[in-house]
Structures are given as C-alpha cells and as structure tokens.
Amino acid sequence: MAASPAVHGGTPVRAGRPWPRWPQPAPGADRALLDVLHSGRWSIASPYGGVPTYEQRFAEAFAEYLGTGHCVPTASGTAALMTALEACGVGAGDEVIVPALSWAASASTVVGVNAVPVFAEVDPHTLCLDPTAAEAAITPATKAIVVVHLYSAVADLTALRAVADRHGLALIEDSAQAHGATYKGRKVGTFGDVGTFSMHHTKVLTSGEGGAAVTDDAALARRIEHLRADGRCRGPLPPRTGAPELVETGELMGSNRCLSEFQSALLIAQLKTLDAQNSTRWANAVLLDRLLTEQGLRPQQTSPGTTRRTYFGYAVGLPWEEFDAADSGAVAEALTAELGLPVRPVYQPLFASRLYDPSSRRRFDIGPGHLGRLDPGRYSLPVSERAARSFLTFHHAALLGEETDMHDIAEAFRRVLARRARLTG
C-alpha cells in the first residue's frame, strides 16, 4: 500500500532536506556591485564618468549573447513590453492578440498603452499561443501579436511570424521565461520585431528587478530608448566628463523606466553563468520527464522547431482529463507538503485572473464603450481553462539539484496520485 501523504500526517518524501536557493550570486557579482557603489555613478542619468556605464556594457553583452543588433535595458519586463508596444505603434483603441494563458502583465501592459488585449487560445500541449487561434482573432483593429514562451516551452515561431507577416502586424516576442532558449538554432527573442525579457527575482537571469527590449531594427531601438528615459537617448559621441550622457532630443516623450547601474553590473556577472545553469536544468528536466511519463503524467511539450529548451518553471499535466480547480489545488498542496517545495497550478486564464481587472482603475475609462471592450467576462476559451485545471508547476531552482532530487519529485507524485481519491474526494 502507498505511504500516507504528508498532508495527512505521513512522513514527507524530503523531510528536512533543502532545495537549491535562488538567486545564486555569480562569481564576481560582489566586486561588480562594490565597483558601482564607489563609482559615483548609480544611474545612466548621472554625469558621464569617462567610461561606459555598466548599463551600456550589459546591453552590448546581452545583444551579443542573443545575436541581435540592439538591446535597451529597462526597469522591468513590464516596462520592456510597454515600450515595445508603443515603439511598434500600438496606441489608444488598437487591438493586440495575447495568449489567454499567461501572467497578468501580458494583458495589463496592453491596457497600459490604452489598447485592447484580445485573448486567443493556447496549444494544449505547449500552453503557448496557438497560431490558428491567433489568426482567427485578427480584426481590422488588430495592430500586434504578443507571443509568450511559457514555463519551458517555445511557441511555434515559424507559424506566428507567418501570421504576423501575412496581416502586416507587429510580432512582439515575450521571452521573460526563456532566456537562452533557441528555435531553429537562433535565440528566442530575436524572431519578433521586438523581443522582451524580464530580470525579475524569479527569472533564470536576474538582478532582482529589471528587463530588456531587443531588436534588429535601429529605428525601433531608438524609439524604445526615448520611451524608457523620459524622452532622452545617448548621443553619437561620449560627452565631456561630468556632463549628462543622455541627450534631450525632443523626438518622443517618454517615462523613466531605466535600469540602475547596480542591476546592470549584477546582470553582467550573472550572464556568465546562465548557459551552465540552463544545461543543468535541462538535464534534470529530461530525467524528470521520463520518470513522470512512466506514471502517466504529461510533461509540458515544446514546439517542433525548438532546438534548446530552458526552464523558468517545470510544468506537468495531471493524468486525468476532467476535474475541477479544487482537485489540482489539493494535489499541489499535497506535493508541496511532500517536497517542501512550492508546487502550484499554472496561471489562471487571463480572463479569469484576479490580477486582471481594468475596471478597478479609472484611468482606463478613456471613452464610450472602451471598458466594455476590456471586459474579461466576454471570453470563454475551454482549452486554456482546461489547461489551468490540469497543469501544475514548480520553480526552476529545483532543477539545479542532483539526479536524486528528481527521483524525490517523482516519488512525491507517485505517493500523492496513489491517494488522489482521499485528497480530492
């Protein structure tokens, strides 16, 4: 008989044994932070000090890592998305197609530029935007498509790029959860007109907070620079020491969404460890895929063009088809008790998310009928709803452990699922 689940008083699979911590400071991170601390320049808006800023150095390093022409660091992934949308010409009343299953920022950033997010179904296996559903959602008001590489999957970029090109739409690639992943041999983030990244505390490349927008289009990069620095950008030549480095061009009004020098210095150090950590996560995920598949579970898949997966979250579908959100929540709670590792259901569909409610902020009531266009209650998308009920996820830090840790995760699933009736009945 299977051991009693820890949530019902049994001995946990991992009693008292810790998981790898996150974030993990890279070698040299402390020295880089101290260098900024004593440099007299903590912001790119500070007077020029005679050497390139850490922000500029990170931008160049990240662009080279991705193989793209331009990188503009930002204060957050949200800031990167909002500046990307505006740089691509999205504005008041325009529609932007976004995946129905994603973090709240996929919708709130669109609303934040006075546009209208239009939710489209996801692929049931990858949980990423379904190209056919995206194309079906296009109307004369559509201005852009935002594709999200979710958890560990890369979306079908070939098909989505073709849809965008067919209809003359901007394609914005939200790669906040996919630093270092590749599709057909190219880094993700480089297939869209603009690619965006988050460097939030939880991400595989992190400075606590932060983000970046990348593009091969010099004009788009210049617009993003202005949008994130109060309408200023770097001049063509360095100024004299002590003078401002950012030039007030008057080209485009912006806001202050800049990355600090501390964050930039930290990211330069962290970038050097990214590939090695991604390789460890990938190897452990491959093993865990096999162990969980043997139990009848369904690890998240990725699109066929993927040539390298990265893991922001490990996501897996439970082995039964029809059950409600309370069931998956109970299973997640039981797994957390077994492992001492937070296991959660995946994101709720955006139209059902408590974090997406434009009516709660008066600033979005910009004209007759606009709030009605934003009303999430007008959507019913069963694939996304079913995925939210059936998939669970946990943070990538657990994949930095040993092979034995993957066996612990598999044992926890075996023990909990063997007692499913007791958990969900």
Short mmCIF file of C-alpha atoms in Angstrom, two decimals:
data_model
loop_
_atom_site.label_atom_id
_atom_site.label_comp_id
_atom_site.label_asym_id
_atom_site.label_seq_id
_atom_site.Cartn_x
_atom_site.Cartn_y
_atom_site.Cartn_z
CA MET A 1 0.00 0.00 0.00
CA ALA A 2 1.23 3.51 -0.79
CA ALA A 3 2.55 5.53 2.13
CA SER A 4 0.13 8.08 3.59
CA PRO A 5 0.63 11.57 2.08
CA ALA A 6 2.42 14.09 4.28
CA VAL A 7 -0.57 16.41 4.07
CA HIS A 8 -2.48 13.73 6.02
CA GLY A 9 0.22 13.08 8.60
CA GLY A 10 2.60 10.82 6.71
CA THR A 11 6.37 11.30 6.59
CA PRO A 12 7.34 13.70 3.80
CA VAL A 13 9.43 12.44 0.90
CA ARG A 14 12.02 15.15 1.73
CA ALA A 15 11.86 15.62 5.47
CA GLY A 16 14.23 18.48 6.33
CA ARG A 17 16.34 18.37 3.16
CA PRO A 18 16.65 21.77 1.43
CA TRP A 19 16.42 22.63 -2.24
CA PRO A 20 18.92 24.83 -4.10
CA ARG A 21 18.42 28.50 -3.24
CA TRP A 22 17.58 31.16 -5.77
CA PRO A 23 19.00 33.59 -6.76
CA GLN A 24 22.59 32.39 -6.69
CA PRO A 25 25.18 35.20 -6.96
CA ALA A 26 27.65 34.57 -9.77
CA PRO A 27 31.43 34.78 -9.27
CA GLY A 28 32.45 38.42 -9.35
CA ALA A 29 28.96 39.78 -8.61
CA ASP A 30 30.01 41.23 -5.26
CA ARG A 31 33.02 43.02 -6.77
CA ALA A 32 30.88 44.48 -9.55
CA LEU A 33 28.37 45.84 -7.03
CA LEU A 34 31.12 47.37 -4.93
CA ASP A 35 32.58 48.98 -8.02
CA VAL A 36 29.27 50.72 -8.70
CA LEU A 37 28.89 51.65 -5.04
CA HIS A 38 32.15 53.63 -5.07
CA SER A 39 31.95 54.85 -8.67
CA GLY A 40 29.87 57.95 -8.08
CA ARG A 41 27.52 56.84 -10.86
CA TRP A 42 24.50 54.80 -9.85
CA SER A 43 22.25 55.72 -12.79
CA ILE A 44 22.68 56.28 -16.51
CA ALA A 45 21.26 59.75 -15.91
CA SER A 46 24.22 60.57 -13.64
CA PRO A 47 27.03 62.75 -15.06
CA TYR A 48 29.33 60.96 -17.51
CA GLY A 49 32.36 59.48 -15.73
CA GLY A 50 34.70 58.90 -18.65
CA VAL A 51 33.96 55.17 -19.09
CA PRO A 52 30.93 53.29 -20.46
CA THR A 53 28.19 52.64 -17.95
CA TYR A 54 27.51 49.15 -16.71
CA GLU A 55 24.11 49.53 -18.37
CA GLN A 56 25.74 50.08 -21.76
CA ARG A 57 28.12 47.20 -21.17
CA PHE A 58 25.27 44.87 -20.23
CA ALA A 59 23.26 45.98 -23.28
CA GLU A 60 26.17 45.12 -25.56
CA ALA A 61 26.85 41.80 -23.83
CA PHE A 62 23.22 40.68 -23.92
CA ALA A 63 22.79 41.71 -27.57
CA GLU A 64 25.89 39.71 -28.45
CA TYR A 65 24.65 36.71 -26.43
CA LEU A 66 21.33 36.74 -28.28
CA GLY A 67 22.79 37.57 -31.68
CA THR A 68 20.70 40.72 -32.16
CA GLY A 69 21.60 44.24 -33.17
CA HIS A 70 20.26 46.31 -30.29
CA CYS A 71 19.41 45.86 -26.61
CA VAL A 72 17.76 48.54 -24.49
CA PRO A 73 17.72 47.66 -20.76
CA THR A 74 14.59 48.63 -18.82
CA ALA A 75 13.41 48.75 -15.22
CA SER A 76 11.30 45.59 -15.58
CA GLY A 77 9.86 43.13 -18.03
CA THR A 78 6.62 45.09 -17.84
CA ALA A 79 8.49 48.24 -18.89
CA ALA A 80 10.09 46.34 -21.77
CA LEU A 81 6.67 45.16 -23.00
CA MET A 82 5.07 48.59 -22.74
CA THR A 83 7.90 50.34 -24.56
CA ALA A 84 7.90 47.61 -27.22
CA LEU A 85 4.17 48.04 -27.80
CA GLU A 86 4.45 51.81 -28.10
CA ALA A 87 7.56 51.63 -30.27
CA CYS A 88 5.62 49.38 -32.66
CA GLY A 89 2.87 51.99 -32.91
CA VAL A 90 0.27 50.40 -30.63
CA GLY A 91 -1.99 53.00 -29.04
CA ALA A 92 -5.48 54.02 -27.99
CA GLY A 93 -8.16 51.62 -29.21
CA ASP A 94 -5.85 49.25 -31.08
CA GLU A 95 -6.24 45.53 -30.51
CA VAL A 96 -3.35 43.27 -29.51
CA ILE A 97 -3.68 39.49 -29.59
CA VAL A 98 -2.24 37.80 -26.50
CA PRO A 99 -2.34 34.19 -25.25
CA ALA A 100 -5.21 33.54 -22.87
CA LEU A 101 -2.94 31.60 -20.51
CA SER A 102 -0.17 33.82 -19.18
CA TRP A 103 0.93 36.13 -16.37
CA ALA A 104 -1.22 39.22 -15.84
CA ALA A 105 1.34 41.58 -17.44
CA SER A 106 0.58 40.10 -20.86
CA ALA A 107 -2.79 41.87 -20.66
CA SER A 108 -2.12 44.78 -18.29
CA THR A 109 0.69 46.15 -20.44
CA VAL A 110 -1.64 46.31 -23.44
CA VAL A 111 -4.27 48.07 -21.34
CA GLY A 112 -1.50 50.35 -20.05
CA VAL A 113 -0.94 51.83 -23.52
CA ASN A 114 -4.73 52.32 -23.90
CA ALA A 115 -5.05 49.38 -26.27
CA VAL A 116 -7.30 46.32 -26.03
CA PRO A 117 -5.97 42.82 -25.30
CA VAL A 118 -7.73 40.13 -27.30
CA PHE A 119 -7.31 36.70 -25.72
CA ALA A 120 -6.66 33.75 -28.02
CA GLU A 121 -6.43 30.04 -27.25
CA VAL A 122 -3.22 28.23 -26.44
CA ASP A 123 -1.93 24.93 -27.74
CA PRO A 124 -3.00 22.26 -25.20
CA HIS A 125 0.43 20.62 -25.20
CA THR A 126 2.82 23.61 -25.19
CA LEU A 127 0.48 26.08 -23.41
CA CYS A 128 1.76 28.75 -25.83
CA LEU A 129 -0.28 30.86 -28.24
CA ASP A 130 -1.98 28.76 -30.93
CA PRO A 131 -1.16 30.30 -34.35
CA THR A 132 -4.52 29.26 -35.82
CA ALA A 133 -6.41 30.83 -32.93
CA ALA A 134 -4.30 33.98 -33.18
CA GLU A 135 -5.10 34.36 -36.87
CA ALA A 136 -8.80 33.80 -36.25
CA ALA A 137 -8.78 36.63 -33.69
CA ILE A 138 -7.47 39.26 -36.13
CA THR A 139 -9.81 42.16 -36.92
CA PRO A 140 -9.32 45.48 -38.73
CA ALA A 141 -8.38 46.97 -35.32
CA THR A 142 -5.53 44.49 -34.70
CA LYS A 143 -2.10 46.12 -34.51
CA ALA A 144 0.15 43.46 -32.99
CA ILE A 145 0.52 39.92 -31.70
CA VAL A 146 2.32 39.20 -28.44
CA VAL A 147 3.63 35.65 -28.17
CA VAL A 148 4.77 34.31 -24.78
CA HIS A 149 7.24 31.44 -24.36
CA LEU A 150 5.64 29.94 -21.26
CA TYR A 151 7.36 28.00 -18.45
CA SER A 152 9.70 25.79 -20.51
CA ALA A 153 8.09 25.83 -23.94
CA VAL A 154 8.95 27.80 -27.05
CA ALA A 155 5.96 28.86 -29.14
CA ASP A 156 5.57 28.00 -32.83
CA LEU A 157 7.56 30.99 -34.08
CA THR A 158 7.54 29.95 -37.72
CA ALA A 159 3.75 29.93 -37.88
CA LEU A 160 3.28 33.04 -35.75
CA ARG A 161 5.83 35.02 -37.73
CA ALA A 162 3.99 34.00 -40.91
CA VAL A 163 0.63 35.09 -39.47
CA ALA A 164 2.04 38.48 -38.47
CA ASP A 165 3.67 39.00 -41.88
CA ARG A 166 0.53 37.96 -43.77
CA HIS A 167 -1.54 40.57 -41.99
CA GLY A 168 1.06 43.33 -41.64
CA LEU A 169 1.16 43.09 -37.83
CA ALA A 170 3.99 43.64 -35.39
CA LEU A 171 5.13 40.48 -33.61
CA ILE A 172 6.38 41.07 -30.07
CA GLU A 173 8.13 38.11 -28.51
CA ASP A 174 7.79 37.94 -24.72
CA SER A 175 10.80 35.86 -23.69
CA ALA A 176 10.66 36.68 -19.98
CA GLN A 177 10.67 32.95 -19.18
CA ALA A 178 13.04 31.77 -21.89
CA HIS A 179 16.49 33.34 -21.53
CA GLY A 180 18.86 31.26 -23.65
CA ALA A 181 16.27 29.04 -25.36
CA THR A 182 16.75 28.50 -29.08
CA TYR A 183 14.43 27.89 -32.01
CA LYS A 184 15.90 26.55 -35.25
CA GLY A 185 19.32 27.38 -33.86
CA ARG A 186 18.55 31.05 -33.04
CA LYS A 187 18.00 32.50 -29.58
CA VAL A 188 14.38 33.30 -28.83
CA GLY A 189 13.63 36.98 -28.56
CA THR A 190 15.18 37.56 -31.99
CA PHE A 191 12.24 36.40 -34.15
CA GLY A 192 9.84 39.20 -33.31
CA ASP A 193 10.01 42.82 -34.37
CA VAL A 194 10.93 43.32 -30.71
CA GLY A 195 11.83 40.72 -28.10
CA THR A 196 11.33 41.45 -24.41
CA PHE A 197 12.86 39.94 -21.29
CA SER A 198 12.30 40.18 -17.55
CA MET A 199 15.11 40.01 -15.00
CA HIS A 200 12.78 39.69 -12.02
CA HIS A 201 13.91 37.82 -8.89
CA THR A 202 12.30 34.59 -10.12
CA LYS A 203 13.86 34.53 -13.59
CA VAL A 204 16.81 32.42 -14.75
CA LEU A 205 18.76 35.64 -15.41
CA THR A 206 18.01 38.05 -12.59
CA SER A 207 19.00 41.29 -10.93
CA GLY A 208 16.02 41.29 -8.56
CA GLU A 209 14.09 43.58 -10.87
CA GLY A 210 14.87 44.62 -14.43
CA GLY A 211 14.20 43.89 -18.07
CA ALA A 212 15.33 44.47 -21.62
CA ALA A 213 13.93 45.00 -25.10
CA VAL A 214 15.92 43.72 -28.08
CA THR A 215 15.57 44.27 -31.82
CA ASP A 216 17.48 44.31 -35.10
CA ASP A 217 15.64 47.49 -36.13
CA ALA A 218 17.69 50.59 -35.27
CA ALA A 219 14.65 52.87 -35.51
CA LEU A 220 12.64 50.73 -33.08
CA ALA A 221 15.60 50.62 -30.69
CA ARG A 222 15.86 54.41 -30.76
CA ARG A 223 12.15 54.78 -30.01
CA ILE A 224 12.46 52.36 -27.08
CA GLU A 225 15.46 54.31 -25.76
CA HIS A 226 13.39 57.51 -25.71
CA LEU A 227 10.35 55.80 -24.22
CA ARG A 228 12.31 54.39 -21.26
CA ALA A 229 14.40 57.50 -20.43
CA ASP A 230 11.96 60.44 -20.31
CA GLY A 231 12.45 61.19 -24.00
CA ARG A 232 16.25 61.12 -23.89
CA CYS A 233 18.85 58.86 -25.50
CA ARG A 234 22.62 58.57 -25.74
CA GLY A 235 24.30 60.88 -28.21
CA PRO A 236 26.50 59.62 -31.05
CA LEU A 237 29.69 60.53 -29.13
CA PRO A 238 30.55 60.43 -25.42
CA PRO A 239 30.19 63.83 -23.74
CA ARG A 240 32.87 65.57 -21.70
CA THR A 241 33.40 64.12 -18.23
CA GLY A 242 30.83 65.50 -15.81
CA ALA A 243 28.25 66.33 -18.49
CA PRO A 244 24.96 64.44 -18.97
CA GLU A 245 25.28 61.44 -21.25
CA LEU A 246 21.58 61.39 -22.18
CA VAL A 247 20.60 63.92 -24.82
CA GLU A 248 17.24 65.74 -24.74
CA THR A 249 16.33 65.22 -28.39
CA GLY A 250 12.69 66.28 -28.32
CA GLU A 251 11.85 63.39 -30.66
CA LEU A 252 9.47 61.43 -28.44
CA MET A 253 8.06 61.90 -24.95
CA GLY A 254 8.87 59.05 -22.60
CA SER A 255 8.86 57.95 -18.96
CA ASN A 256 11.59 56.90 -16.56
CA ARG A 257 11.89 53.14 -16.91
CA CYS A 258 15.67 52.83 -16.74
CA LEU A 259 17.75 50.02 -15.26
CA SER A 260 20.10 51.09 -12.46
CA GLU A 261 23.87 50.66 -12.55
CA PHE A 262 23.70 48.20 -9.67
CA GLN A 263 21.30 45.95 -11.56
CA SER A 264 23.31 46.24 -14.77
CA ALA A 265 26.56 45.28 -13.05
CA LEU A 266 24.89 42.31 -11.42
CA LEU A 267 23.46 41.13 -14.75
CA ILE A 268 26.86 41.21 -16.45
CA ALA A 269 28.14 38.78 -13.82
CA GLN A 270 25.02 36.61 -13.84
CA LEU A 271 25.00 36.31 -17.64
CA LYS A 272 28.30 34.42 -17.50
CA THR A 273 26.69 31.57 -15.54
CA LEU A 274 23.40 31.40 -17.46
CA ASP A 275 24.30 28.71 -20.00
CA ALA A 276 25.83 26.35 -17.44
CA GLN A 277 22.80 26.66 -15.17
CA ASN A 278 20.43 26.17 -18.10
CA SER A 279 22.30 22.99 -19.03
CA THR A 280 21.89 21.60 -15.51
CA ARG A 281 18.19 22.39 -15.51
CA TRP A 282 17.74 20.82 -18.94
CA ALA A 283 19.47 17.56 -17.99
CA ASN A 284 17.42 17.21 -14.82
CA ALA A 285 14.21 18.05 -16.66
CA VAL A 286 14.87 15.35 -19.27
CA LEU A 287 15.24 12.80 -16.47
CA LEU A 288 12.13 14.05 -14.70
CA ASP A 289 10.14 13.93 -17.95
CA ARG A 290 10.94 10.24 -18.22
CA LEU A 291 10.13 9.46 -14.58
CA LEU A 292 6.78 11.27 -14.67
CA THR A 293 5.77 9.99 -18.10
CA GLU A 294 6.20 6.46 -16.74
CA GLN A 295 3.50 7.35 -14.20
CA GLY A 296 1.10 8.55 -16.90
CA LEU A 297 1.69 12.26 -16.35
CA ARG A 298 2.10 14.70 -19.26
CA PRO A 299 5.17 16.96 -19.07
CA GLN A 300 4.72 20.23 -20.97
CA GLN A 301 5.83 19.90 -24.59
CA THR A 302 7.51 22.49 -26.79
CA SER A 303 7.04 23.37 -30.45
CA PRO A 304 8.81 21.20 -33.05
CA GLY A 305 11.29 23.93 -34.05
CA THR A 306 12.78 24.14 -30.57
CA THR A 307 16.48 23.33 -30.55
CA ARG A 308 17.18 24.17 -26.87
CA ARG A 309 14.71 24.42 -24.02
CA THR A 310 15.20 26.48 -20.91
CA TYR A 311 13.19 26.11 -17.74
CA PHE A 312 11.68 29.03 -15.87
CA GLY A 313 9.14 26.60 -14.49
CA TYR A 314 8.72 22.87 -14.84
CA ALA A 315 5.10 22.21 -15.86
CA VAL A 316 3.34 18.86 -15.98
CA GLY A 317 -0.22 17.81 -16.75
CA LEU A 318 -2.05 15.51 -14.36
CA PRO A 319 -3.11 12.13 -15.80
CA TRP A 320 -6.86 12.59 -15.69
CA GLU A 321 -8.90 14.71 -18.04
CA GLU A 322 -11.95 16.03 -16.24
CA PHE A 323 -11.74 17.53 -12.76
CA ASP A 324 -12.06 20.97 -11.24
CA ALA A 325 -9.62 23.57 -9.96
CA ALA A 326 -10.08 22.38 -6.39
CA ASP A 327 -8.66 18.99 -7.39
CA SER A 328 -5.47 20.42 -8.87
CA GLY A 329 -5.12 22.77 -5.92
CA ALA A 330 -5.40 19.85 -3.50
CA VAL A 331 -2.80 17.85 -5.42
CA ALA A 332 -0.46 20.86 -5.49
CA GLU A 333 -0.86 21.30 -1.74
CA ALA A 334 -0.11 17.64 -1.11
CA LEU A 335 3.00 17.73 -3.33
CA THR A 336 4.23 20.85 -1.53
CA ALA A 337 3.88 19.02 1.78
CA GLU A 338 5.85 16.05 0.46
CA LEU A 339 8.67 18.06 -1.03
CA GLY A 340 8.99 21.27 0.96
CA LEU A 341 8.93 22.87 -2.48
CA PRO A 342 6.09 25.15 -3.59
CA VAL A 343 4.05 23.33 -6.26
CA ARG A 344 1.20 25.33 -7.76
CA PRO A 345 -1.37 25.18 -10.52
CA VAL A 346 -0.27 27.08 -13.61
CA TYR A 347 -1.57 30.59 -14.25
CA GLN A 348 -5.29 31.12 -14.43
CA PRO A 349 -6.56 32.22 -17.85
CA LEU A 350 -6.20 35.99 -18.07
CA PHE A 351 -9.94 36.48 -18.41
CA ALA A 352 -10.39 34.66 -15.07
CA SER A 353 -7.36 36.14 -13.29
CA ARG A 354 -7.92 38.24 -10.16
CA LEU A 355 -4.96 40.34 -11.28
CA TYR A 356 -6.64 41.47 -14.50
CA ASP A 357 -9.47 43.92 -13.79
CA PRO A 358 -9.25 47.14 -15.84
CA SER A 359 -12.48 48.41 -14.30
CA SER A 360 -10.67 48.74 -10.95
CA ARG A 361 -8.66 51.73 -12.26
CA ARG A 362 -10.43 54.82 -13.57
CA ARG A 363 -7.53 55.80 -15.83
CA PHE A 364 -8.52 53.10 -18.32
CA ASP A 365 -12.03 54.50 -18.85
CA ILE A 366 -10.83 56.54 -21.83
CA GLY A 367 -14.03 56.79 -23.83
CA PRO A 368 -17.53 55.44 -24.50
CA GLY A 369 -17.51 51.66 -24.74
CA HIS A 370 -13.79 51.23 -24.05
CA LEU A 371 -14.18 49.44 -20.71
CA GLY A 372 -16.69 47.13 -22.38
CA ARG A 373 -14.04 46.12 -24.90
CA LEU A 374 -11.74 45.33 -21.98
CA ASP A 375 -14.32 43.26 -20.08
CA PRO A 376 -12.81 39.82 -19.40
CA GLY A 377 -16.28 38.37 -18.90
CA ARG A 378 -16.84 38.22 -22.65
CA TYR A 379 -14.42 35.29 -23.03
CA SER A 380 -14.87 31.55 -22.74
CA LEU A 381 -11.85 29.61 -24.01
CA PRO A 382 -12.08 25.95 -22.97
CA VAL A 383 -8.56 24.83 -23.92
CA SER A 384 -6.99 27.46 -21.68
CA GLU A 385 -9.48 26.75 -18.90
CA ARG A 386 -8.78 23.02 -19.06
CA ALA A 387 -5.01 23.59 -19.05
CA ALA A 388 -5.31 25.78 -15.96
CA ARG A 389 -7.16 22.96 -14.19
CA SER A 390 -4.82 20.16 -15.22
CA PHE A 391 -1.24 21.50 -15.18
CA LEU A 392 0.97 22.04 -12.14
CA THR A 393 4.32 23.81 -11.99
CA PHE A 394 7.29 24.45 -9.73
CA HIS A 395 10.21 26.91 -9.87
CA HIS A 396 13.39 26.22 -11.84
CA ALA A 397 15.63 26.31 -8.72
CA ALA A 398 14.66 22.70 -8.00
CA LEU A 399 16.17 21.68 -11.36
CA LEU A 400 19.58 22.90 -10.18
CA GLY A 401 19.75 19.95 -7.81
CA GLU A 402 21.00 16.37 -8.26
CA GLU A 403 19.52 13.37 -10.06
CA THR A 404 18.35 12.06 -6.68
CA ASP A 405 16.25 15.20 -6.29
CA MET A 406 14.39 14.36 -9.50
CA HIS A 407 13.65 10.91 -8.12
CA ASP A 408 12.27 12.58 -4.97
CA ILE A 409 9.90 14.66 -7.10
CA ALA A 410 8.76 11.58 -8.99
CA GLU A 411 8.22 9.69 -5.73
CA ALA A 412 6.14 12.55 -4.36
CA PHE A 413 3.89 12.44 -7.44
CA ARG A 414 3.59 8.66 -7.16
CA ARG A 415 2.62 8.85 -3.49
CA VAL A 416 0.14 11.70 -3.91
CA LEU A 417 -1.56 10.35 -7.03
CA ALA A 418 -1.93 6.93 -5.45
CA ARG A 419 -4.11 8.60 -2.80
CA ARG A 420 -5.88 11.00 -5.13
CA ALA A 421 -9.37 9.96 -4.07
CA ARG A 422 -8.59 10.82 -0.46
CA LEU A 423 -7.16 14.18 -1.45
CA THR A 424 -9.90 15.32 -3.80
CA GLY A 425 -12.94 13.45 -2.56
#
